[in-house]
mmCIF file of C-alpha atoms in Angstrom:
data_model
loop_
_atom_site.group_PDB
_atom_site.id
_atom_site.type_symbol
_atom_site.label_atom_id
_atom_site.label_comp_id
_atom_site.label_asym_id
_atom_site.label_seq_id
_atom_site.Cartn_x
_atom_site.Cartn_y
_atom_site.Cartn_z
ATOM 1 C CA MET A 685 -22.499 25.125 3.898
ATOM 2 C CA VAL A 686 -21.319 22.039 2.073
ATOM 3 C CA LEU A 687 -19.873 20.314 5.141
ATOM 4 C CA PRO A 688 -23.057 20.344 7.278
ATOM 5 C CA ASP A 689 -25.146 19.187 4.325
ATOM 6 C CA SER A 690 -22.637 16.457 3.553
ATOM 7 C CA THR A 691 -22.640 15.107 7.092
ATOM 8 C CA ILE A 692 -26.448 15.094 7.179
ATOM 9 C CA LEU A 693 -26.479 13.193 3.892
ATOM 10 C CA VAL A 694 -23.914 10.667 5.143
ATOM 11 C CA ASP A 695 -25.958 10.151 8.316
ATOM 12 C CA PHE A 696 -29.100 9.554 6.248
ATOM 13 C CA MET A 697 -27.260 7.093 4.003
ATOM 14 C CA LEU A 698 -25.870 5.159 6.966
ATOM 15 C CA VAL A 699 -29.271 4.949 8.667
ATOM 16 C CA ARG A 700 -30.868 3.753 5.429
ATOM 17 C CA LEU A 701 -28.105 1.200 4.813
ATOM 18 C CA THR A 702 -28.418 -0.087 8.380
ATOM 19 C CA GLU A 703 -32.157 -0.635 7.839
ATOM 20 C CA ILE A 704 -31.495 -2.489 4.604
ATOM 21 C CA LEU A 705 -28.851 -4.732 6.149
ATOM 22 C CA LYS A 706 -31.046 -5.566 9.151
ATOM 23 C CA THR A 707 -33.789 -6.909 6.893
ATOM 24 C CA LEU A 708 -31.598 -8.386 4.162
ATOM 25 C CA LEU A 709 -32.386 -11.980 3.284
ATOM 26 C CA VAL A 710 -29.591 -13.995 1.703
ATOM 27 C CA TYR A 711 -30.284 -17.183 -0.202
ATOM 28 C CA PRO A 712 -26.918 -18.897 -0.833
ATOM 29 C CA ALA A 713 -28.410 -21.548 -3.113
ATOM 30 C CA ARG A 714 -29.991 -18.857 -5.291
ATOM 31 C CA MET A 715 -26.731 -16.909 -5.345
ATOM 32 C CA LYS A 716 -24.956 -20.004 -6.623
ATOM 33 C CA GLN A 717 -27.626 -20.513 -9.297
ATOM 34 C CA ASN A 718 -27.192 -16.920 -10.445
ATOM 35 C CA LEU A 719 -23.432 -17.389 -10.752
ATOM 36 C CA GLU A 720 -23.943 -20.594 -12.728
ATOM 37 C CA LEU A 721 -26.270 -18.840 -15.189
ATOM 38 C CA THR A 722 -23.192 -17.425 -16.910
ATOM 39 C CA GLY A 723 -21.874 -20.897 -17.689
ATOM 40 C CA GLY A 724 -18.516 -19.970 -16.173
ATOM 41 C CA LEU A 725 -18.019 -16.777 -18.185
ATOM 42 C CA ILE A 726 -17.466 -14.802 -14.980
ATOM 43 C CA TYR A 727 -14.100 -16.539 -14.668
ATOM 44 C CA SER A 728 -12.763 -15.359 -18.040
ATOM 45 C CA GLN A 729 -10.650 -12.561 -16.566
ATOM 46 C CA ARG A 730 -9.045 -14.903 -14.048
ATOM 47 C CA LEU A 731 -8.303 -17.352 -16.862
ATOM 48 C CA LEU A 732 -6.714 -14.593 -18.956
ATOM 49 C CA VAL A 733 -4.516 -13.497 -16.050
ATOM 50 C CA ALA A 734 -3.430 -17.107 -15.436
ATOM 51 C CA LEU A 735 -2.440 -17.449 -19.093
ATOM 52 C CA LEU A 736 -0.414 -14.245 -18.966
ATOM 53 C CA GLU A 737 1.305 -15.366 -15.759
ATOM 54 C CA GLN A 738 2.349 -18.569 -17.532
ATOM 55 C CA GLY A 739 3.949 -16.619 -20.378
ATOM 56 C CA ALA A 740 1.235 -16.498 -23.038
ATOM 57 C CA GLN A 741 1.234 -13.493 -25.353
ATOM 58 C CA ARG A 742 -1.544 -11.089 -24.356
ATOM 59 C CA THR A 743 -3.187 -10.840 -27.772
ATOM 60 C CA ALA A 744 -3.223 -14.586 -28.400
ATOM 61 C CA ALA A 745 -4.451 -15.323 -24.863
ATOM 62 C CA TYR A 746 -7.191 -12.711 -25.135
ATOM 63 C CA GLU A 747 -8.344 -14.071 -28.492
ATOM 64 C CA ALA A 748 -8.444 -17.648 -27.163
ATOM 65 C CA VAL A 749 -10.420 -16.672 -24.073
ATOM 66 C CA GLN A 750 -12.783 -14.460 -26.086
ATOM 67 C CA ARG A 751 -13.340 -17.105 -28.773
ATOM 68 C CA ASN A 752 -14.281 -19.730 -26.187
ATOM 69 C CA ALA A 753 -16.378 -17.271 -24.188
ATOM 70 C CA MET A 754 -18.387 -16.310 -27.281
ATOM 71 C CA GLU A 755 -18.974 -19.939 -28.181
ATOM 72 C CA ALA A 756 -20.142 -20.667 -24.624
ATOM 73 C CA TRP A 757 -22.374 -17.576 -24.699
ATOM 74 C CA LYS A 758 -24.004 -18.763 -27.913
ATOM 75 C CA GLY A 759 -24.814 -22.041 -26.167
ATOM 76 C CA GLY A 760 -22.131 -24.272 -27.638
ATOM 77 C CA ALA A 761 -20.986 -25.766 -24.330
ATOM 78 C CA LYS A 762 -19.826 -24.758 -20.878
ATOM 79 C CA PHE A 763 -16.955 -22.297 -20.907
ATOM 80 C CA GLN A 764 -14.691 -24.485 -18.762
ATOM 81 C CA GLU A 765 -15.165 -27.474 -21.075
ATOM 82 C CA LEU A 766 -14.345 -25.394 -24.144
ATOM 83 C CA VAL A 767 -11.276 -23.892 -22.496
ATOM 84 C CA ALA A 768 -9.946 -27.320 -21.500
ATOM 85 C CA LYS A 769 -10.045 -28.405 -25.169
ATOM 86 C CA ASP A 770 -8.430 -25.253 -26.560
ATOM 87 C CA PRO A 771 -4.886 -26.009 -27.835
ATOM 88 C CA LEU A 772 -3.420 -22.593 -26.979
ATOM 89 C CA ILE A 773 -4.831 -22.564 -23.457
ATOM 90 C CA SER A 774 -3.830 -26.163 -22.736
ATOM 91 C CA ARG A 775 -0.299 -25.339 -23.915
ATOM 92 C CA TYR A 776 0.061 -22.927 -20.973
ATOM 93 C CA LEU A 777 -2.303 -24.361 -18.343
ATOM 94 C CA ASN A 778 -2.832 -27.952 -17.251
ATOM 95 C CA ALA A 779 -6.222 -29.329 -16.171
ATOM 96 C CA SER A 780 -5.762 -28.496 -12.480
ATOM 97 C CA GLN A 781 -4.673 -24.932 -13.264
ATOM 98 C CA ILE A 782 -7.730 -24.444 -15.472
ATOM 99 C CA GLU A 783 -9.962 -25.876 -12.764
ATOM 100 C CA ALA A 784 -8.409 -23.487 -10.223
ATOM 101 C CA CYS A 785 -9.375 -20.549 -12.456
ATOM 102 C CA PHE A 786 -13.017 -21.600 -12.142
ATOM 103 C CA ASP A 787 -13.007 -21.898 -8.347
ATOM 104 C CA PRO A 788 -15.259 -19.247 -6.753
ATOM 105 C CA LYS A 789 -13.404 -19.635 -3.446
ATOM 106 C CA TYR A 790 -10.525 -17.675 -4.972
ATOM 107 C CA TYR A 791 -12.628 -14.522 -4.731
ATOM 108 C CA LEU A 792 -13.317 -15.140 -1.033
ATOM 109 C CA ARG A 793 -9.718 -15.811 -0.008
ATOM 110 C CA HIS A 794 -9.357 -12.567 1.998
ATOM 111 C CA LEU A 795 -12.776 -12.743 3.624
ATOM 112 C CA SER A 796 -11.588 -13.640 7.138
ATOM 113 C CA ARG A 797 -9.038 -10.798 7.111
ATOM 114 C CA ILE A 798 -11.681 -8.347 5.940
ATOM 115 C CA TYR A 799 -14.071 -9.414 8.692
ATOM 116 C CA ALA A 800 -11.296 -9.186 11.274
ATOM 117 C CA ARG A 801 -10.394 -5.680 10.140
ATOM 118 C CA VAL A 802 -13.971 -4.412 9.891
ATOM 119 C CA PHE A 803 -15.213 -5.870 13.147
ATOM 120 C CA ALA A 804 -12.083 -5.245 15.229
ATOM 121 C CA ASP A 805 -13.544 -1.939 16.476
ATOM 122 C CA ALA A 806 -16.746 -3.618 17.621
ATOM 123 C CA SER A 807 -14.822 -6.036 19.816
ATOM 124 C CA GLY A 808 -12.617 -3.288 21.256
ATOM 125 C CA ALA A 809 -9.446 -4.916 19.907
ATOM 126 C CA SER A 810 -8.636 -2.040 17.605
ATOM 127 C CA GLY A 811 -5.261 -0.422 17.267
ATOM 128 C CA GLY A 812 -7.070 2.853 16.607
ATOM 129 C CA LYS A 813 -8.856 4.437 13.671
ATOM 130 C CA GLY A 814 -10.401 1.185 12.455
ATOM 131 C CA ARG A 815 -7.173 -0.791 12.287
ATOM 132 C CA PRO A 816 -6.766 -4.135 14.012
ATOM 133 C CA ALA A 817 -4.438 -4.114 16.992
ATOM 134 C CA GLY A 818 -0.803 -4.109 15.946
ATOM 135 C CA GLU A 819 -1.195 -2.255 12.647
ATOM 136 C CA GLY A 820 -0.488 1.102 14.219
ATOM 137 C CA GLY A 821 -2.082 4.451 13.652
ATOM 138 C CA ARG A 822 -0.917 7.602 11.923
ATOM 139 C CA GLN A 823 2.304 7.826 13.906
ATOM 140 C CA GLY A 824 3.265 4.306 12.841
ATOM 141 C CA ARG A 825 2.930 5.269 9.189
ATOM 142 C CA ARG A 826 4.958 8.447 9.619
ATOM 143 C CA ALA A 827 7.836 6.624 11.267
ATOM 144 C CA GLY A 828 10.835 6.498 8.989
ATOM 145 C CA ARG A 829 10.014 9.624 7.015
ATOM 146 C CA GLY A 830 13.097 11.729 6.759
ATOM 147 C CA GLU A 831 13.796 15.384 6.310
ATOM 148 C CA VAL A 832 14.516 16.783 2.877
ATOM 149 C CA LYS A 833 16.377 20.105 2.781
ATOM 150 C CA GLY A 834 14.863 21.292 6.028
ATOM 151 C CA ARG A 835 11.325 20.173 5.329
ATOM 152 C CA ARG A 836 9.303 16.993 5.466
ATOM 153 C CA LYS A 837 8.951 14.927 2.323
ATOM 154 C CA GLY A 838 5.912 16.150 0.466
ATOM 155 C CA GLY A 839 5.845 19.398 2.464
ATOM 156 C CA ARG A 840 5.528 22.826 0.934
ATOM 157 C CA ARG A 841 8.269 25.449 0.956
ATOM 158 C CA ASP A 842 5.993 28.131 2.360
ATOM 159 C CA GLY A 843 5.286 26.015 5.451
ATOM 160 C CA GLN A 844 1.597 25.639 4.625
ATOM 161 C CA ARG A 845 0.162 22.172 5.083
ATOM 162 C CA ARG A 846 -1.715 20.787 2.104
ATOM 163 C CA VAL A 847 -4.839 18.871 3.119
ATOM 164 C CA ASP A 848 -6.085 16.050 0.947
ATOM 165 C CA LEU A 849 -9.671 15.394 2.013
ATOM 166 C CA ARG A 850 -9.786 12.184 -0.003
ATOM 167 C CA ARG A 851 -6.964 10.741 2.113
ATOM 168 C CA GLN A 852 -8.527 11.959 5.356
ATOM 169 C CA GLY A 853 -11.667 9.984 4.590
ATOM 170 C CA GLN A 854 -9.561 6.851 4.159
ATOM 171 C CA GLU A 855 -7.855 7.054 7.544
ATOM 172 C CA SER A 856 -10.312 4.606 9.054
ATOM 173 C CA LEU A 857 -9.869 2.040 6.287
#
């Protein structure tokens, strides 16, 4: 009886979420203020990745980012200002690269693609199963799979089909 209970629960969750989203109030200015409360610390991971991409040793880069983050957290100065003055960080990143690490737009770079994919079904332009037109459905993903010793790749010798429910739930993603 797990399946009926699960579907009832999912229905309840979707109805509740729909109600929440219909009445949700978004205050962009307040969102920006909340992000700024950290003094730029939310960008520390992006800064660390940028340092590693430029060839910095992981341990040294981590220590430099952490040292500056802790000083900013204690109220010494803004994180970005501290980072710009750090000799190890400035050895690997110039001022424009550091500034790019602190750009919140980086985290929104895929937003238009996400909206297009999510709302493609609503406009009727879907290629099936929640995919935008042109991405193909299940058959498109199976194309190119070959036979291995008389059976499909990933198939079982006894001919039974293994079902992965986690993957089935992701078909519409």
